[in-house]
Amino acid sequence: VQLQASGGGLVQAGGSLRLSCAASGRLSSLNVMGWYRQAPGKQRELVAYITSGGNTHCADSVKGRFAISEDNAKNTMYLQMNSLKPEDTAVYYCNAAENIATMHLFGYWGQGTQVTVSS
C-alpha cells in the first residue's frame, strides 16, 4: 500500500485548506483511513478517520472545523480544514489500516504534508 499526501501550505488564521491522500496498491484489506498530525515537540495525534462503511470521527480539537471524506472511485481521502488556527500548524500524515484500534501502530503512512497557519 502506498499513500501520497498533498495539499498542505501556508495560510492565514481563519483560512481553509484541503488535504488529499491518494492510495494505491493492495487496498482490499483496509477498513479505515485517517489523518494524524505532529507539531514540533509534540506527539503525533489523531485528527480524524473514516471507515469503509462511511463512519467518521474527528478529534474534539477540530470538530466543527474539519471534515473528512473519501472518493472511493479515486481511492482518495480528503481533509477539508476550515477556520484554521495557528495551533493547527503541524505536519499532517495520512494513514490506512485494517482497524481503528491499531492504525497508529500497524497502519500504512503517507509522507506527510506541512500545514502552517500564521496569526
Tab-separated table of N, CA, C and O in Angstrom:
chain	number	residue	atom	x	y	z
A	1	VAL	N	0.841	-1.190	0.000
A	1	VAL	CA	0.000	0.000	0.000
A	1	VAL	C	0.877	1.241	0.000
A	1	VAL	O	1.803	1.347	0.806
A	2	GLN	N	0.565	2.162	-0.881
A	2	GLN	CA	1.292	3.432	-0.929
A	2	GLN	C	0.286	4.569	-0.747
A	2	GLN	O	-0.810	4.523	-1.297
A	3	LEU	N	0.686	5.550	0.045
A	3	LEU	CA	-0.157	6.707	0.305
A	3	LEU	C	0.596	7.963	-0.078
A	3	LEU	O	1.747	8.149	0.321
A	4	GLN	N	-0.047	8.817	-0.841
A	4	GLN	CA	0.570	10.060	-1.297
A	4	GLN	C	-0.281	11.214	-0.816
A	4	GLN	O	-1.385	11.431	-1.310
A	5	ALA	N	0.255	11.972	0.146
A	5	ALA	CA	-0.464	13.113	0.701
A	5	ALA	C	-0.070	14.388	-0.013
A	5	ALA	O	1.078	14.547	-0.447
A	6	SER	N	-1.003	15.298	-0.136
A	6	SER	CA	-0.736	16.588	-0.756
A	6	SER	C	-1.735	17.618	-0.254
A	6	SER	O	-2.720	17.266	0.407
A	7	GLY	N	-1.459	18.895	-0.576
A	7	GLY	CA	-2.410	19.945	-0.256
A	7	GLY	C	-2.027	20.867	0.873
A	7	GLY	O	-2.735	21.827	1.153
A	8	GLY	N	-0.914	20.596	1.539
A	8	GLY	CA	-0.510	21.475	2.616
A	8	GLY	C	-0.019	22.807	2.090
A	8	GLY	O	0.113	23.011	0.887
A	9	GLY	N	0.247	23.715	3.016
A	9	GLY	CA	0.745	25.010	2.624
A	9	GLY	C	0.672	26.010	3.745
A	9	GLY	O	0.450	25.632	4.900
A	10	LEU	N	0.871	27.262	3.405
A	10	LEU	CA	0.838	28.373	4.367
A	10	LEU	C	-0.479	29.120	4.181
A	10	LEU	O	-0.831	29.508	3.061
A	11	VAL	N	-1.177	29.336	5.279
A	11	VAL	CA	-2.454	30.030	5.213
A	11	VAL	C	-2.605	30.908	6.454
A	11	VAL	O	-2.028	30.603	7.503
A	12	GLN	N	-3.344	31.978	6.321
A	12	GLN	CA	-3.595	32.842	7.463
A	12	GLN	C	-4.674	32.233	8.360
A	12	GLN	O	-5.524	31.460	7.898
A	13	ALA	N	-4.642	32.607	9.626
A	13	ALA	CA	-5.670	32.159	10.558
A	13	ALA	C	-7.051	32.513	10.016
A	13	ALA	O	-7.260	33.605	9.489
A	14	GLY	N	-7.964	31.571	10.144
A	14	GLY	CA	-9.305	31.753	9.617
A	14	GLY	C	-9.474	31.211	8.215
A	14	GLY	O	-10.603	31.111	7.718
A	15	GLY	N	-8.377	30.885	7.565
A	15	GLY	CA	-8.429	30.381	6.211
A	15	GLY	C	-8.731	28.895	6.133
A	15	GLY	O	-9.006	28.241	7.148
A	16	SER	N	-8.666	28.362	4.911
A	16	SER	CA	-9.005	26.971	4.660
A	16	SER	C	-7.946	26.294	3.793
A	16	SER	O	-7.267	26.942	2.999
A	17	LEU	N	-7.848	25.009	3.965
A	17	LEU	CA	-7.017	24.166	3.119
A	17	LEU	C	-7.714	22.827	2.965
A	17	LEU	O	-8.473	22.409	3.852
A	18	ARG	N	-7.431	22.139	1.873
A	18	ARG	CA	-7.934	20.780	1.701
A	18	ARG	C	-6.759	19.854	1.420
A	18	ARG	O	-6.026	20.051	0.452
A	19	LEU	N	-6.597	18.872	2.276
A	19	LEU	CA	-5.564	17.868	2.083
A	19	LEU	C	-6.142	16.679	1.330
A	19	LEU	O	-7.310	16.336	1.495
A	20	SER	N	-5.290	16.056	0.529
A	20	SER	CA	-5.688	14.854	-0.202
A	20	SER	C	-4.705	13.740	0.101
A	20	SER	O	-3.520	13.982	0.359
A	21	CYS	N	-5.197	12.512	0.064
A	21	CYS	CA	-4.346	11.335	0.257
A	21	CYS	C	-4.786	10.289	-0.747
A	21	CYS	O	-5.881	9.739	-0.624
A	22	ALA	N	-3.932	10.042	-1.726
A	22	ALA	CA	-4.232	9.057	-2.752
A	22	ALA	C	-3.611	7.721	-2.370
A	22	ALA	O	-2.420	7.663	-2.066
A	23	ALA	N	-4.428	6.674	-2.386
A	23	ALA	CA	-3.972	5.346	-2.004
A	23	ALA	C	-3.846	4.459	-3.233
A	23	ALA	O	-4.643	4.535	-4.165
A	24	SER	N	-2.829	3.609	-3.214
A	24	SER	CA	-2.639	2.659	-4.309
A	24	SER	C	-2.068	1.366	-3.743
A	24	SER	O	-1.562	1.328	-2.627
A	25	GLY	N	-2.143	0.315	-4.555
A	25	GLY	CA	-1.651	-0.977	-4.095
A	25	GLY	C	-2.792	-1.888	-3.676
A	25	GLY	O	-3.903	-1.755	-4.155
A	26	ARG	N	-2.497	-2.776	-2.740
A	26	ARG	CA	-3.485	-3.749	-2.284
A	26	ARG	C	-4.343	-3.115	-1.189
A	26	ARG	O	-3.972	-3.076	-0.022
A	27	LEU	N	-5.478	-2.634	-1.604
A	27	LEU	CA	-6.330	-1.865	-0.707
A	27	LEU	C	-7.471	-2.682	-0.108
A	27	LEU	O	-8.198	-2.193	0.762
A	28	SER	N	-7.646	-3.895	-0.559
A	28	SER	CA	-8.828	-4.677	-0.170
A	28	SER	C	-8.889	-4.982	1.322
A	28	SER	O	-9.963	-5.152	1.887
A	29	SER	N	-7.734	-5.018	1.997
A	29	SER	CA	-7.725	-5.355	3.419
A	29	SER	C	-7.910	-4.141	4.325
A	29	SER	O	-8.019	-4.273	5.542
A	30	LEU	N	-7.948	-2.974	3.740
A	30	LEU	CA	-8.026	-1.752	4.532
A	30	LEU	C	-9.472	-1.420	4.879
A	30	LEU	O	-10.349	-1.472	4.030
A	31	ASN	N	-9.691	-1.076	6.122
A	31	ASN	CA	-11.038	-0.755	6.586
A	31	ASN	C	-11.168	0.654	7.165
A	31	ASN	O	-12.278	1.089	7.488
A	32	VAL	N	-10.059	1.332	7.285
A	32	VAL	CA	-10.123	2.675	7.848
A	32	VAL	C	-8.971	3.507	7.294
A	32	VAL	O	-7.864	3.000	7.072
A	33	MET	N	-9.248	4.761	7.051
A	33	MET	CA	-8.218	5.726	6.668
A	33	MET	C	-8.355	6.942	7.557
A	33	MET	O	-9.465	7.283	7.993
A	34	GLY	N	-7.230	7.573	7.802
A	34	GLY	CA	-7.304	8.718	8.701
A	34	GLY	C	-6.165	9.699	8.505
A	34	GLY	O	-5.256	9.477	7.704
A	35	TRP	N	-6.265	10.779	9.247
A	35	TRP	CA	-5.233	11.827	9.263
A	35	TRP	C	-4.706	11.979	10.678
A	35	TRP	O	-5.488	12.047	11.647
A	36	TYR	N	-3.403	12.042	10.781
A	36	TYR	CA	-2.724	12.371	12.017
A	36	TYR	C	-1.935	13.653	11.779
A	36	TYR	O	-1.681	14.041	10.642
A	37	ARG	N	-1.535	14.281	12.849
A	37	ARG	CA	-0.664	15.448	12.732
A	37	ARG	C	0.346	15.449	13.861
A	37	ARG	O	0.101	14.899	14.937
A	38	GLN	N	1.470	16.066	13.579
A	38	GLN	CA	2.524	16.182	14.590
A	38	GLN	C	3.117	17.571	14.527
A	38	GLN	O	3.688	17.969	13.500
A	39	ALA	N	2.961	18.294	15.619
A	39	ALA	CA	3.540	19.624	15.746
A	39	ALA	C	4.928	19.488	16.370
A	39	ALA	O	5.218	18.503	17.051
A	40	PRO	N	5.793	20.491	16.161
A	40	PRO	CA	7.145	20.427	16.721
A	40	PRO	C	7.119	20.222	18.237
A	40	PRO	O	6.407	20.923	18.947
A	41	GLY	N	7.863	19.240	18.703
A	41	GLY	CA	7.941	18.986	20.123
A	41	GLY	C	6.763	18.268	20.728
A	41	GLY	O	6.704	18.087	21.954
A	42	LYS	N	5.828	17.850	19.891
A	42	LYS	CA	4.632	17.171	20.395
A	42	LYS	C	4.503	15.789	19.770
A	42	LYS	O	5.093	15.492	18.747
A	43	GLN	N	3.705	14.958	20.417
A	43	GLN	CA	3.455	13.633	19.889
A	43	GLN	C	2.485	13.684	18.713
A	43	GLN	O	1.670	14.607	18.608
A	44	ARG	N	2.584	12.687	17.878
A	44	ARG	CA	1.646	12.579	16.777
A	44	ARG	C	0.259	12.291	17.332
A	44	ARG	O	0.103	11.469	18.228
A	45	GLU	N	-0.743	12.981	16.811
A	45	GLU	CA	-2.096	12.797	17.306
A	45	GLU	C	-3.077	12.549	16.167
A	45	GLU	O	-2.897	13.051	15.057
A	46	LEU	N	-4.112	11.791	16.488
A	46	LEU	CA	-5.154	11.509	15.512
A	46	LEU	C	-6.028	12.743	15.321
A	46	LEU	O	-6.492	13.340	16.289
A	47	VAL	N	-6.263	13.085	14.072
A	47	VAL	CA	-7.113	14.221	13.753
A	47	VAL	C	-8.507	13.758	13.362
A	47	VAL	O	-9.512	14.262	13.864
A	48	ALA	N	-8.573	12.781	12.466
A	48	ALA	CA	-9.865	12.288	12.000
A	48	ALA	C	-9.670	10.962	11.284
A	48	ALA	O	-8.569	10.671	10.795
A	49	TYR	N	-10.747	10.175	11.234
A	49	TYR	CA	-10.696	8.954	10.446
A	49	TYR	C	-12.054	8.698	9.810
A	49	TYR	O	-13.079	9.237	10.234
A	50	ILE	N	-12.029	7.852	8.775
A	50	ILE	CA	-13.247	7.441	8.100
A	50	ILE	C	-13.135	5.943	7.834
A	50	ILE	O	-12.095	5.456	7.400
A	51	THR	N	-14.202	5.216	8.123
A	51	THR	CA	-14.196	3.772	7.922
A	51	THR	C	-14.720	3.414	6.540
A	51	THR	O	-15.304	4.251	5.836
A	52	SER	N	-14.534	2.182	6.173
A	52	SER	CA	-15.011	1.714	4.882
A	52	SER	C	-16.536	1.785	4.801
A	52	SER	O	-17.095	1.847	3.703
A	53	GLY	N	-17.179	1.797	5.952
A	53	GLY	CA	-18.623	1.929	5.979
A	53	GLY	C	-19.108	3.357	5.968
A	53	GLY	O	-20.318	3.612	5.969
A	54	GLY	N	-18.166	4.288	5.940
A	54	GLY	CA	-18.521	5.699	5.868
A	54	GLY	C	-18.658	6.412	7.200
A	54	GLY	O	-19.010	7.587	7.238
A	55	ASN	N	-18.412	5.708	8.289
A	55	ASN	CA	-18.459	6.363	9.592
A	55	ASN	C	-17.238	7.254	9.772
A	55	ASN	O	-16.124	6.873	9.395
A	56	THR	N	-17.441	8.410	10.344
A	56	THR	CA	-16.342	9.354	10.523
A	56	THR	C	-16.201	9.761	11.986
A	56	THR	O	-17.144	9.665	12.775
A	57	HIS	N	-15.019	10.200	12.297
A	57	HIS	CA	-14.727	10.698	13.641
A	57	HIS	C	-13.710	11.807	13.520
A	57	HIS	O	-12.758	11.705	12.740
A	58	CYS	N	-13.931	12.893	14.266
A	58	CYS	CA	-12.964	13.982	14.319
A	58	CYS	C	-12.591	14.226	15.774
A	58	CYS	O	-13.448	14.156	16.668
A	59	ALA	N	-11.353	14.548	15.998
A	59	ALA	CA	-10.908	14.900	17.340
A	59	ALA	C	-11.648	16.136	17.828
A	59	ALA	O	-12.051	16.983	17.021
A	60	ASP	N	-11.807	16.241	19.129
A	60	ASP	CA	-12.535	17.381	19.687
A	60	ASP	C	-11.917	18.716	19.286
A	60	ASP	O	-12.625	19.705	19.090
A	61	SER	N	-10.604	18.737	19.151
A	61	SER	CA	-9.912	19.984	18.842
A	61	SER	C	-10.232	20.522	17.445
A	61	SER	O	-10.000	21.703	17.170
A	62	VAL	N	-10.747	19.668	16.574
A	62	VAL	CA	-11.033	20.111	15.203
A	62	VAL	C	-12.505	19.943	14.830
A	62	VAL	O	-12.909	20.324	13.728
A	63	LYS	N	-13.279	19.389	15.750
A	63	LYS	CA	-14.696	19.131	15.464
A	63	LYS	C	-15.400	20.438	15.126
A	63	LYS	O	-15.225	21.452	15.799
A	64	GLY	N	-16.185	20.395	14.062
A	64	GLY	CA	-16.897	21.584	13.618
A	64	GLY	C	-16.097	22.441	12.656
A	64	GLY	O	-16.652	23.361	12.027
A	65	ARG	N	-14.806	22.184	12.548
A	65	ARG	CA	-13.949	22.957	11.631
A	65	ARG	C	-13.389	22.100	10.510
A	65	ARG	O	-13.217	22.578	9.382
A	66	PHE	N	-13.079	20.844	10.821
A	66	PHE	CA	-12.502	19.927	9.841
A	66	PHE	C	-13.549	18.880	9.451
A	66	PHE	O	-14.396	18.506	10.267
A	67	ALA	N	-13.444	18.398	8.236
A	67	ALA	CA	-14.320	17.327	7.772
A	67	ALA	C	-13.518	16.351	6.931
A	67	ALA	O	-12.749	16.770	6.059
A	68	ILE	N	-13.713	15.078	7.189
A	68	ILE	CA	-13.014	14.032	6.449
A	68	ILE	C	-13.996	13.370	5.490
A	68	ILE	O	-15.175	13.190	5.809
A	69	SER	N	-13.500	13.041	4.310
A	69	SER	CA	-14.350	12.391	3.314
A	69	SER	C	-13.469	11.540	2.404
A	69	SER	O	-12.239	11.586	2.492
A	70	GLU	N	-14.102	10.782	1.544
A	70	GLU	CA	-13.328	9.956	0.617
A	70	GLU	C	-14.084	9.815	-0.692
A	70	GLU	O	-15.308	9.923	-0.734
A	71	ASP	N	-13.317	9.592	-1.737
A	71	ASP	CA	-13.870	9.302	-3.057
A	71	ASP	C	-13.380	7.904	-3.412
A	71	ASP	O	-12.223	7.734	-3.806
A	72	ASN	N	-14.241	6.927	-3.240
A	72	ASN	CA	-13.821	5.540	-3.451
A	72	ASN	C	-13.412	5.277	-4.890
A	72	ASN	O	-12.525	4.463	-5.146
A	73	ALA	N	-14.048	5.957	-5.816
A	73	ALA	CA	-13.716	5.753	-7.230
A	73	ALA	C	-12.277	6.179	-7.526
A	73	ALA	O	-11.642	5.637	-8.440
A	74	LYS	N	-11.786	7.141	-6.761
A	74	LYS	CA	-10.432	7.651	-6.973
A	74	LYS	C	-9.443	7.136	-5.923
A	74	LYS	O	-8.271	7.502	-5.945
A	75	ASN	N	-9.946	6.299	-4.982
A	75	ASN	CA	-9.101	5.808	-3.875
A	75	ASN	C	-8.393	6.972	-3.180
A	75	ASN	O	-7.189	6.904	-2.886
A	76	THR	N	-9.129	8.012	-2.940
A	76	THR	CA	-8.564	9.220	-2.366
A	76	THR	C	-9.387	9.684	-1.172
A	76	THR	O	-10.618	9.670	-1.221
A	77	MET	N	-8.674	10.079	-0.134
A	77	MET	CA	-9.288	10.612	1.073
A	77	MET	C	-8.963	12.095	1.167
A	77	MET	O	-7.890	12.526	0.706
A	78	TYR	N	-9.875	12.860	1.760
A	78	TYR	CA	-9.693	14.294	1.866
A	78	TYR	C	-9.866	14.754	3.320
A	78	TYR	O	-10.590	14.136	4.096
A	79	LEU	N	-9.221	15.844	3.626
A	79	LEU	CA	-9.455	16.515	4.891
A	79	LEU	C	-9.683	17.989	4.578
A	79	LEU	O	-8.739	18.697	4.203
A	80	GLN	N	-10.920	18.418	4.686
A	80	GLN	CA	-11.245	19.825	4.491
A	80	GLN	C	-11.067	20.544	5.825
A	80	GLN	O	-11.713	20.188	6.814
A	81	MET	N	-10.189	21.520	5.842
A	81	MET	CA	-9.867	22.229	7.074
A	81	MET	C	-10.302	23.678	6.934
A	81	MET	O	-9.786	24.403	6.075
A	82	ASN	N	-11.255	24.084	7.741
A	82	ASN	CA	-11.771	25.453	7.736
A	82	ASN	C	-11.463	26.133	9.065
A	82	ASN	O	-11.146	25.470	10.050
A	83	SER	N	-11.573	27.436	9.068
A	83	SER	CA	-11.346	28.220	10.292
A	83	SER	C	-10.039	27.812	10.971
A	83	SER	O	-9.994	27.565	12.174
A	84	LEU	N	-8.998	27.744	10.191
A	84	LEU	CA	-7.722	27.270	10.702
A	84	LEU	C	-7.162	28.218	11.755
A	84	LEU	O	-7.337	29.442	11.678
A	85	LYS	N	-6.484	27.610	12.737
A	85	LYS	CA	-5.876	28.346	13.835
A	85	LYS	C	-4.371	28.091	13.828
A	85	LYS	O	-3.917	27.052	13.336
A	86	PRO	N	-3.608	29.000	14.422
A	86	PRO	CA	-2.155	28.766	14.495
A	86	PRO	C	-1.807	27.423	15.154
A	86	PRO	O	-0.829	26.785	14.762
A	87	GLU	N	-2.617	26.983	16.094
A	87	GLU	CA	-2.333	25.716	16.763
A	87	GLU	C	-2.599	24.498	15.877
A	87	GLU	O	-2.301	23.367	16.268
A	88	ASP	N	-3.142	24.705	14.693
A	88	ASP	CA	-3.286	23.609	13.732
A	88	ASP	C	-2.011	23.379	12.939
A	88	ASP	O	-1.921	22.411	12.175
A	89	THR	N	-1.028	24.249	13.124
A	89	THR	CA	0.246	24.106	12.436
A	89	THR	C	0.909	22.791	12.816
A	89	THR	O	1.102	22.497	13.993
A	90	ALA	N	1.230	21.982	11.816
A	90	ALA	CA	1.817	20.672	12.049
A	90	ALA	C	2.118	20.021	10.708
A	90	ALA	O	1.696	20.516	9.653
A	91	VAL	N	2.821	18.915	10.773
A	91	VAL	CA	2.927	18.045	9.611
A	91	VAL	C	1.764	17.054	9.692
A	91	VAL	O	1.569	16.408	10.727
A	92	TYR	N	1.001	16.970	8.625
A	92	TYR	CA	-0.161	16.090	8.577
A	92	TYR	C	0.180	14.826	7.788
A	92	TYR	O	0.728	14.915	6.677
A	93	TYR	N	-0.152	13.693	8.387
A	93	TYR	CA	0.134	12.398	7.783
A	93	TYR	C	-1.160	11.649	7.531
A	93	TYR	O	-2.032	11.598	8.409
A	94	CYS	N	-1.256	11.021	6.376
A	94	CYS	CA	-2.399	10.145	6.170
A	94	CYS	C	-2.009	8.712	6.540
A	94	CYS	O	-0.829	8.341	6.496
A	95	ASN	N	-3.018	7.971	6.897
A	95	ASN	CA	-2.813	6.614	7.414
A	95	ASN	C	-3.919	5.723	6.881
A	95	ASN	O	-5.065	6.159	6.745
A	96	ALA	N	-3.580	4.480	6.617
A	96	ALA	CA	-4.584	3.498	6.192
A	96	ALA	C	-4.302	2.189	6.913
A	96	ALA	O	-3.135	1.790	7.029
A	97	ALA	N	-5.356	1.550	7.420
A	97	ALA	CA	-5.145	0.375	8.244
A	97	ALA	C	-6.319	-0.598	8.165
A	97	ALA	O	-7.362	-0.285	7.604
A	98	GLU	N	-6.117	-1.751	8.787
A	98	GLU	CA	-7.190	-2.746	8.837
A	98	GLU	C	-8.224	-2.402	9.897
A	98	GLU	O	-9.401	-2.714	9.737
A	99	ASN	N	-7.786	-1.798	10.981
A	99	ASN	CA	-8.758	-1.443	12.005
A	99	ASN	C	-8.335	-0.194	12.768
A	99	ASN	O	-7.166	0.206	12.747
A	100	ILE	N	-9.308	0.409	13.418
A	100	ILE	CA	-9.091	1.674	14.090
A	100	ILE	C	-8.144	1.529	15.273
A	100	ILE	O	-7.276	2.358	15.501
A	101	ALA	N	-8.300	0.445	16.016
A	101	ALA	CA	-7.564	0.290	17.271
A	101	ALA	C	-6.057	0.261	17.083
A	101	ALA	O	-5.306	0.718	17.940
A	102	THR	N	-5.602	-0.275	15.960
A	102	THR	CA	-4.158	-0.435	15.774
A	102	THR	C	-3.611	0.376	14.608
A	102	THR	O	-2.473	0.171	14.188
A	103	MET	N	-4.407	1.330	14.114
A	103	MET	CA	-3.946	2.054	12.923
A	103	MET	C	-2.677	2.841	13.185
A	103	MET	O	-1.835	2.980	12.297
A	104	HIS	N	-2.509	3.346	14.414
A	104	HIS	CA	-1.303	4.125	14.697
A	104	HIS	C	-0.078	3.226	14.839
A	104	HIS	O	1.052	3.695	14.728
A	105	LEU	N	-0.283	1.936	15.091
A	105	LEU	CA	0.837	1.006	15.257
A	105	LEU	C	1.172	0.261	13.976
A	105	LEU	O	2.349	0.107	13.629
A	106	PHE	N	0.137	-0.207	13.286
A	106	PHE	CA	0.365	-1.106	12.160
A	106	PHE	C	-0.142	-0.568	10.835
A	106	PHE	O	-0.106	-1.274	9.834
A	107	GLY	N	-0.620	0.670	10.833
A	107	GLY	CA	-1.130	1.222	9.595
A	107	GLY	C	-0.031	1.633	8.641
A	107	GLY	O	1.155	1.713	8.996
A	108	TYR	N	-0.431	1.904	7.419
A	108	TYR	CA	0.479	2.426	6.402
A	108	TYR	C	0.455	3.958	6.497
A	108	TYR	O	-0.592	4.543	6.749
A	109	TRP	N	1.614	4.575	6.237
A	109	TRP	CA	1.722	6.023	6.386
A	109	TRP	C	2.108	6.688	5.081
A	109	TRP	O	2.945	6.177	4.340
A	110	GLY	N	1.544	7.859	4.851
A	110	GLY	CA	1.999	8.703	3.773
A	110	GLY	C	3.204	9.512	4.233
A	110	GLY	O	3.616	9.439	5.397
A	111	GLN	N	3.719	10.346	3.348
A	111	GLN	CA	4.979	11.031	3.614
A	111	GLN	C	4.821	12.292	4.422
A	111	GLN	O	5.811	12.850	4.864
A	112	GLY	N	3.616	12.759	4.664
A	112	GLY	CA	3.423	13.971	5.438
A	112	GLY	C	3.394	15.210	4.568
A	112	GLY	O	4.128	15.317	3.593
A	113	THR	N	2.542	16.121	4.956
A	113	THR	CA	2.465	17.409	4.269
A	113	THR	C	2.357	18.519	5.309
A	113	THR	O	1.598	18.401	6.270
A	114	GLN	N	3.145	19.562	5.134
A	114	GLN	CA	3.236	20.632	6.133
A	114	GLN	C	2.058	21.594	6.003
A	114	GLN	O	1.771	22.089	4.908
A	115	VAL	N	1.430	21.879	7.115
A	115	VAL	CA	0.404	22.913	7.198
A	115	VAL	C	0.883	23.961	8.188
A	115	VAL	O	1.189	23.639	9.342
A	116	THR	N	0.971	25.190	7.735
A	116	THR	CA	1.405	26.296	8.588
A	116	THR	C	0.327	27.369	8.586
A	116	THR	O	-0.068	27.845	7.521
A	117	VAL	N	-0.141	27.722	9.766
A	117	VAL	CA	-1.179	28.739	9.913
A	117	VAL	C	-0.564	29.930	10.628
A	117	VAL	O	-0.111	29.823	11.766
A	118	SER	N	-0.559	31.050	9.957
A	118	SER	CA	0.010	32.266	10.536
A	118	SER	C	-1.069	33.070	11.245
A	118	SER	O	-2.227	33.090	10.829
A	119	SER	N	-0.667	33.755	12.291
A	119	SER	CA	-1.634	34.542	13.082
A	119	SER	C	-1.783	35.957	12.558
A	119	SER	O	-1.020	36.392	11.712
